[in-house]
Amino acid sequence: MSQLQSRREVYGKTLLELGVENKDIVVLDADLSGINCTDKFAARYPERFFNMGIAEQNLMGVAAGLATVGKIPFVSTFACFASMRACELIRTSIAYPKLNVKIVATYGGLCGGKNGPTHLAIEDIAIMRAIPNMIVIEPADIIETELVIRAIAKYKGPVYIRLGRDK
């Protein structure tokens, strides 16, 4: 692994590897697969990739449904949208019933770049930590990112992973 990789790139690479190992892994994205680095999974496993568009509540609802039939959804969107736009769906449809959904939120913290303040996520950790049954993790670097993504693929229950925009 090169230190020039971002945590997002390692997330995408690890998902691709996990896709070979576990056919129940599915990936859902909010029209951000290039930025979230899930595009390679989409190309290799189109039948297990769902671009839900800019509809984060629907993204979480579909993930919850897939989890109820034994799939392991990895859901990707920006941290500000996962934590605030889809908060009620995450709480009620994923966390309360302890569904096996992995929310991997990118652009966490003060890293919205040219997107401006609407894309900054400084309250996402507080919001997700307040939700019962939700595990919250922010890997420090690319090594931890790979280890965490592999670990949560085996863990049964809801998880929120926060990744920055780092390079």
XYZ file of N, CA and C in Angstrom:
501
model
N 0.831 -1.174 0.000
C 0.000 0.000 0.000
C 0.885 1.250 0.000
N 0.603 2.152 -0.895
C 1.375 3.378 -0.993
C 0.819 4.435 -0.045
N 1.697 5.187 0.582
C 1.248 6.265 1.457
C 0.608 7.391 0.648
N 0.704 7.340 -0.677
C 0.080 8.357 -1.506
C -1.405 8.085 -1.711
N -1.874 6.938 -1.297
C -3.292 6.629 -1.417
C -4.083 7.335 -0.329
N -5.318 7.670 -0.648
C -6.207 8.234 0.357
C -6.949 7.094 1.049
N -7.574 7.405 2.163
C -8.394 6.405 2.845
C -9.564 5.980 1.952
N -10.085 6.911 1.152
C -11.169 6.572 0.223
C -10.708 5.546 -0.813
N -9.497 5.727 -1.336
C -8.965 4.785 -2.323
C -8.759 3.406 -1.707
N -8.272 3.360 -0.485
C -8.083 2.084 0.209
C -9.434 1.434 0.482
N -10.431 2.225 0.844
C -11.794 1.707 1.019
C -12.267 1.025 -0.265
N -12.144 1.694 -1.391
C -12.574 1.123 -2.665
C -11.816 -0.145 -3.023
N -10.516 -0.134 -2.826
C -9.680 -1.316 -3.120
C -10.061 -2.488 -2.219
N -10.277 -2.212 -0.952
C -10.631 -3.262 -0.001
C -12.013 -3.833 -0.318
N -12.959 -2.973 -0.673
C -14.292 -3.451 -1.082
C -14.193 -4.395 -2.273
N -13.366 -4.029 -3.228
C -13.182 -4.863 -4.418
C -12.664 -6.251 -4.023
N -11.707 -6.297 -3.126
C -11.173 -7.577 -2.646
C -12.222 -8.361 -1.857
N -12.978 -7.670 -1.014
C -14.017 -8.344 -0.235
C -15.129 -8.881 -1.122
N -15.360 -8.233 -2.250
C -16.376 -8.698 -3.192
C -16.084 -10.087 -3.722
N -14.811 -10.422 -3.850
C -14.415 -11.763 -4.285
C -14.683 -12.768 -3.174
N -14.384 -12.374 -1.938
C -14.471 -13.264 -0.790
C -15.895 -13.505 -0.300
N -16.767 -12.509 -0.464
C -18.106 -12.615 0.108
C -19.148 -12.098 -0.884
N -19.907 -13.009 -1.444
C -20.911 -12.676 -2.472
C -22.120 -11.936 -1.903
N -22.243 -11.862 -0.571
C -23.361 -11.142 0.044
C -23.095 -9.645 0.175
N -21.856 -9.223 -0.065
C -21.546 -7.803 0.006
C -22.123 -7.097 -1.212
N -22.893 -6.043 -0.932
C -23.435 -5.175 -1.976
C -23.014 -3.751 -1.633
N -22.931 -2.902 -2.655
C -22.499 -1.525 -2.455
C -23.565 -0.590 -3.000
N -23.926 0.380 -2.183
C -24.883 1.412 -2.571
C -24.188 2.758 -2.484
N -24.418 3.604 -3.466
C -23.767 4.899 -3.498
C -24.774 5.965 -3.874
N -24.493 7.205 -3.472
C -25.391 8.333 -3.724
C -24.843 9.194 -4.863
N -24.630 8.574 -6.014
C -24.142 9.267 -7.200
C -22.761 9.877 -6.991
N -21.939 9.203 -6.174
C -20.606 9.696 -5.845
C -19.548 8.597 -5.977
N -19.781 7.613 -6.832
C -18.890 6.448 -6.865
C -17.460 6.797 -7.259
N -17.260 7.794 -8.086
C -15.900 8.196 -8.436
C -15.184 8.827 -7.254
N -15.864 9.692 -6.552
C -15.294 10.368 -5.386
C -15.128 9.396 -4.222
N -16.111 8.524 -4.018
C -16.070 7.567 -2.912
C -15.252 6.328 -3.228
N -14.769 6.226 -4.463
C -13.914 5.126 -4.912
C -14.624 3.775 -4.892
N -15.932 3.781 -5.111
C -16.679 2.525 -5.246
C -16.906 2.186 -6.721
N -16.371 2.997 -7.627
C -16.584 2.795 -9.058
C -15.973 1.502 -9.584
N -14.864 1.075 -9.017
C -14.252 -0.184 -9.467
C -15.111 -1.388 -9.057
N -15.704 -1.328 -7.870
C -16.635 -2.377 -7.446
C -17.825 -2.397 -8.403
N -18.315 -1.226 -8.762
C -19.454 -1.111 -9.693
C -19.119 -1.737 -11.045
N -17.922 -1.499 -11.526
C -17.518 -2.039 -12.833
C -17.366 -3.560 -12.786
N -16.815 -4.060 -11.683
C -16.565 -5.501 -11.578
C -17.818 -6.292 -11.196
N -18.668 -5.709 -10.353
C -19.870 -6.393 -9.860
C -21.113 -5.534 -10.097
N -21.481 -5.285 -11.335
C -22.624 -4.397 -11.586
C -23.933 -4.904 -10.973
N -24.062 -6.201 -10.820
C -25.281 -6.765 -10.241
C -25.340 -6.588 -8.721
N -24.230 -6.156 -8.123
C -24.178 -5.935 -6.678
C -23.895 -4.479 -6.332
N -24.044 -3.606 -7.303
C -23.823 -2.173 -7.091
C -25.092 -1.413 -7.446
N -25.473 -0.490 -6.556
C -26.700 0.280 -6.766
C -26.406 1.764 -6.579
N -26.528 2.520 -7.662
C -26.394 3.969 -7.582
C -27.782 4.517 -7.309
N -27.989 5.005 -6.106
C -29.305 5.455 -5.681
C -29.553 6.926 -6.010
N -28.582 7.581 -6.617
C -28.738 8.989 -6.918
C -28.646 9.832 -5.664
N -28.975 11.096 -5.826
C -28.906 12.019 -4.696
C -30.220 11.910 -3.935
N -30.335 10.822 -3.192
C -31.555 10.501 -2.431
C -31.142 9.686 -1.212
N -30.501 10.356 -0.270
C -29.875 9.652 0.850
C -30.856 8.886 1.733
N -32.073 9.407 1.927
C -33.046 8.670 2.723
C -33.378 7.343 2.028
N -33.590 7.395 0.740
C -33.859 6.186 -0.035
C -32.657 5.242 0.004
N -31.466 5.789 -0.062
C -30.231 5.012 0.021
C -30.230 4.156 1.284
N -30.565 4.761 2.410
C -30.565 4.039 3.688
C -31.731 3.051 3.777
N -32.883 3.415 3.239
C -34.025 2.509 3.249
C -33.780 1.252 2.432
N -33.179 1.410 1.271
C -32.860 0.256 0.425
C -31.801 -0.611 1.108
N -30.809 0.027 1.719
C -29.778 -0.729 2.448
C -30.404 -1.556 3.565
N -31.344 -0.960 4.296
C -32.030 -1.692 5.364
C -32.766 -2.898 4.790
N -33.459 -2.710 3.685
C -34.176 -3.818 3.052
C -33.241 -4.928 2.611
N -32.121 -4.570 2.017
C -31.147 -5.578 1.585
C -30.578 -6.342 2.777
N -30.357 -5.643 3.884
C -29.836 -6.312 5.084
C -30.835 -7.316 5.638
N -32.131 -7.047 5.500
C -33.133 -7.975 6.035
C -33.181 -9.288 5.264
N -32.607 -9.309 4.061
C -32.589 -10.562 3.277
C -31.184 -11.164 3.204
N -30.319 -10.764 4.155
C -29.020 -11.407 4.287
C -27.866 -10.770 3.544
N -28.109 -9.682 2.841
C -27.005 -8.985 2.173
C -26.253 -8.139 3.198
N -25.024 -7.761 2.849
C -24.204 -6.890 3.693
C -23.986 -5.600 2.912
N -24.872 -4.632 3.111
C -24.749 -3.382 2.365
C -23.645 -2.482 2.914
N -22.792 -2.021 2.012
C -21.845 -0.958 2.281
C -22.401 0.269 1.573
N -22.754 1.271 2.344
C -23.426 2.464 1.842
C -22.439 3.620 1.871
N -22.322 4.343 0.757
C -21.360 5.447 0.697
C -22.017 6.734 0.242
N -21.754 7.780 0.995
C -22.142 9.141 0.634
C -21.282 10.085 1.459
N -21.468 11.379 1.267
C -20.733 12.345 2.070
C -21.243 12.303 3.511
N -20.347 12.545 4.459
C -20.686 12.477 5.882
C -21.805 13.445 6.259
N -21.816 14.624 5.684
C -22.864 15.594 6.035
C -24.237 15.086 5.625
N -24.331 14.371 4.517
C -25.625 13.876 4.037
C -26.046 12.597 4.757
N -25.090 11.735 5.059
C -25.422 10.508 5.793
C -25.919 10.843 7.196
N -25.230 11.765 7.852
C -25.547 12.037 9.251
C -26.762 12.928 9.450
N -27.020 13.824 8.514
C -28.131 14.757 8.731
C -29.307 14.503 7.792
N -29.052 14.341 6.527
C -30.164 14.165 5.594
C -30.854 12.819 5.807
N -30.127 11.821 6.221
C -30.702 10.476 6.355
C -30.751 9.986 7.798
N -30.578 10.873 8.743
C -30.469 10.492 10.155
C -31.650 9.664 10.654
N -32.857 10.098 10.400
C -34.028 9.395 10.927
C -34.141 7.982 10.357
N -33.835 7.818 9.078
C -33.871 6.481 8.473
C -32.802 5.578 9.080
N -31.625 6.140 9.313
C -30.550 5.355 9.925
C -30.973 4.905 11.320
N -31.483 5.832 12.107
C -31.897 5.505 13.476
C -33.003 4.454 13.501
N -34.076 4.713 12.764
C -35.274 3.889 12.864
C -35.191 2.594 12.069
N -34.652 2.666 10.863
C -34.676 1.495 9.974
C -33.420 0.641 10.030
N -32.317 1.195 10.523
C -31.056 0.444 10.548
C -30.585 0.163 11.975
N -30.457 1.210 12.787
C -29.850 1.041 14.111
C -30.779 0.394 15.127
N -32.029 0.854 15.221
C -32.940 0.244 16.195
C -33.054 -1.267 15.996
N -33.272 -1.747 14.759
C -33.356 -3.205 14.577
C -31.994 -3.893 14.452
N -30.907 -3.148 14.635
C -29.539 -3.687 14.591
C -29.238 -4.389 13.263
N -29.629 -3.763 12.163
C -29.385 -4.362 10.847
C -27.913 -4.250 10.461
N -27.482 -5.169 9.647
C -26.082 -5.308 9.267
C -25.739 -4.376 8.095
N -25.806 -3.069 8.345
C -25.526 -2.062 7.323
C -24.256 -1.308 7.709
N -23.368 -1.142 6.747
C -22.108 -0.444 6.960
C -22.168 0.893 6.217
N -22.201 1.979 6.951
C -22.264 3.310 6.359
C -20.839 3.866 6.350
N -20.310 4.073 5.159
C -18.965 4.607 5.025
C -19.094 6.008 4.457
N -18.924 6.994 5.333
C -19.149 8.392 4.981
C -17.824 9.075 4.671
N -17.764 9.700 3.522
C -16.550 10.397 3.106
C -16.706 11.898 3.308
N -15.609 12.608 3.153
C -15.562 14.064 3.327
C -15.947 14.460 4.749
N -15.553 13.644 5.722
C -15.806 13.979 7.116
C -14.900 15.097 7.589
N -15.414 15.942 8.452
C -14.629 17.031 9.013
C -14.671 18.280 8.161
N -13.624 19.066 8.254
C -13.548 20.353 7.546
C -12.795 20.194 6.226
N -13.334 19.375 5.360
C -12.604 19.086 4.117
C -13.512 19.163 2.895
N -14.511 19.999 2.924
C -15.454 20.099 1.811
C -14.880 20.713 0.558
N -13.711 21.324 0.673
C -13.063 21.913 -0.484
C -13.937 22.957 -1.154
N -13.985 22.918 -2.461
C -14.728 23.925 -3.221
C -16.245 23.795 -3.062
N -16.713 22.720 -2.422
C -18.151 22.532 -2.237
C -18.746 23.461 -1.188
N -17.927 24.031 -0.344
C -18.400 25.016 0.617
C -18.946 24.432 1.907
N -19.521 25.290 2.739
C -19.924 24.883 4.088
C -21.049 23.854 4.134
N -21.854 23.742 3.096
C -22.925 22.737 3.121
C -22.377 21.325 3.075
N -21.126 21.169 2.674
C -20.522 19.850 2.556
C -19.538 19.548 3.686
N -19.495 20.396 4.689
C -18.639 20.135 5.842
C -19.410 19.285 6.844
N -18.726 18.341 7.454
C -19.375 17.472 8.442
C -18.590 17.544 9.736
N -19.021 18.410 10.626
C -18.343 18.508 11.915
C -19.202 17.947 13.039
N -20.486 17.721 12.772
C -21.380 17.190 13.792
C -21.739 15.728 13.573
N -21.223 15.125 12.515
C -21.632 13.765 12.152
C -21.285 12.733 13.224
N -20.125 12.852 13.832
C -19.737 11.879 14.867
C -20.668 11.992 16.069
N -20.984 13.214 16.481
C -21.893 13.405 17.620
C -23.265 12.822 17.316
N -23.765 13.050 16.119
C -25.080 12.530 15.731
C -25.075 11.006 15.748
N -24.102 10.405 15.105
C -24.069 8.935 15.012
C -23.810 8.283 16.364
N -23.008 8.908 17.211
C -22.757 8.344 18.549
C -24.002 8.365 19.412
N -24.939 9.268 19.121
C -26.168 9.367 19.907
C -27.209 8.336 19.492
N -26.973 7.635 18.404
C -27.937 6.648 17.904
C -27.659 5.296 18.561
N -28.666 4.709 19.231
C -28.466 3.405 19.878
C -28.020 2.330 18.877
N -27.150 1.452 19.318
C -26.662 0.296 18.556
C -25.690 0.640 17.438
N -25.338 1.909 17.258
C -24.442 2.301 16.169
C -22.995 2.315 16.665
N -22.137 1.627 15.935
C -20.697 1.659 16.185
C -20.129 2.771 15.300
N -19.281 3.630 15.856
C -18.690 4.748 15.118
C -17.178 4.605 15.140
N -16.567 4.646 13.949
C -15.118 4.484 13.836
C -14.587 5.499 12.821
N -13.458 6.125 13.150
C -12.746 6.947 12.182
C -11.307 6.453 12.109
N -10.983 5.692 11.062
C -9.609 5.202 10.928
C -8.635 6.365 10.760
N -7.465 6.257 11.375
C -6.486 7.332 11.360
C -5.699 7.416 10.062
N -5.533 6.279 9.386
C -4.695 6.274 8.194
C -5.133 5.133 7.275
N -4.364 4.916 6.212
C -4.766 3.904 5.230
C -4.639 2.481 5.770
N -3.705 2.252 6.655
C -3.544 0.913 7.230
C -4.755 0.574 8.091
N -5.123 1.496 8.973
C -6.316 1.268 9.796
C -7.569 1.166 8.938
N -7.635 1.940 7.862
C -8.817 1.899 6.997
C -9.029 0.502 6.440
N -7.989 -0.100 5.893
C -8.137 -1.454 5.354
C -8.541 -2.437 6.442
N -7.888 -2.366 7.591
C -8.205 -3.290 8.681
C -9.642 -3.112 9.172
N -10.090 -1.866 9.275
C -11.446 -1.587 9.752
C -12.481 -2.086 8.749
N -12.281 -1.838 7.468
C -13.255 -2.279 6.453
C -13.350 -3.803 6.457
N -12.233 -4.475 6.580
C -12.256 -5.941 6.657
C -12.973 -6.416 7.929
N -12.723 -5.755 9.036
C -13.342 -6.162 10.311
C -14.849 -5.940 10.295
N -15.306 -4.807 9.775
C -16.744 -4.552 9.807
C -17.508 -5.438 8.830
N -16.819 -5.938 7.802
C -17.479 -6.871 6.882
C -17.889 -8.144 7.620
N -17.156 -8.489 8.679
C -17.448 -9.691 9.468
C -18.356 -9.402 10.663
N -18.374 -8.157 11.105
C -19.169 -7.761 12.268
C -20.651 -7.707 11.884
N -21.514 -8.220 12.736
C -22.965 -8.214 12.493
C -23.596 -7.044 13.228
N -23.981 -6.031 12.499
C -24.637 -4.879 13.099
C -24.289 -3.599 12.379
N -24.968 -2.506 12.745
C -24.762 -1.229 12.074
C -23.449 -0.558 12.480
N -22.773 0.008 11.481
C -21.496 0.679 11.713
C -21.452 1.957 10.877
N -20.889 2.999 11.458
C -20.635 4.262 10.752
C -19.132 4.479 10.716
N -18.580 4.535 9.516
C -17.151 4.793 9.320
C -17.025 6.181 8.718
N -16.161 6.985 9.299
C -15.945 8.332 8.790
C -14.573 8.419 8.126
N -14.574 8.784 6.860
C -13.345 8.971 6.118
C -13.260 10.420 5.649
N -12.084 10.967 5.702
C -11.884 12.328 5.207
C -11.657 12.340 3.708
N -11.284 13.493 3.220
C -11.033 13.676 1.792
C -9.552 13.531 1.483
N -8.777 13.165 2.455
C -7.312 13.169 2.383
C -6.738 12.521 1.137
N -5.569 12.935 0.811
C -4.778 12.320 -0.270
C -3.426 12.015 0.288
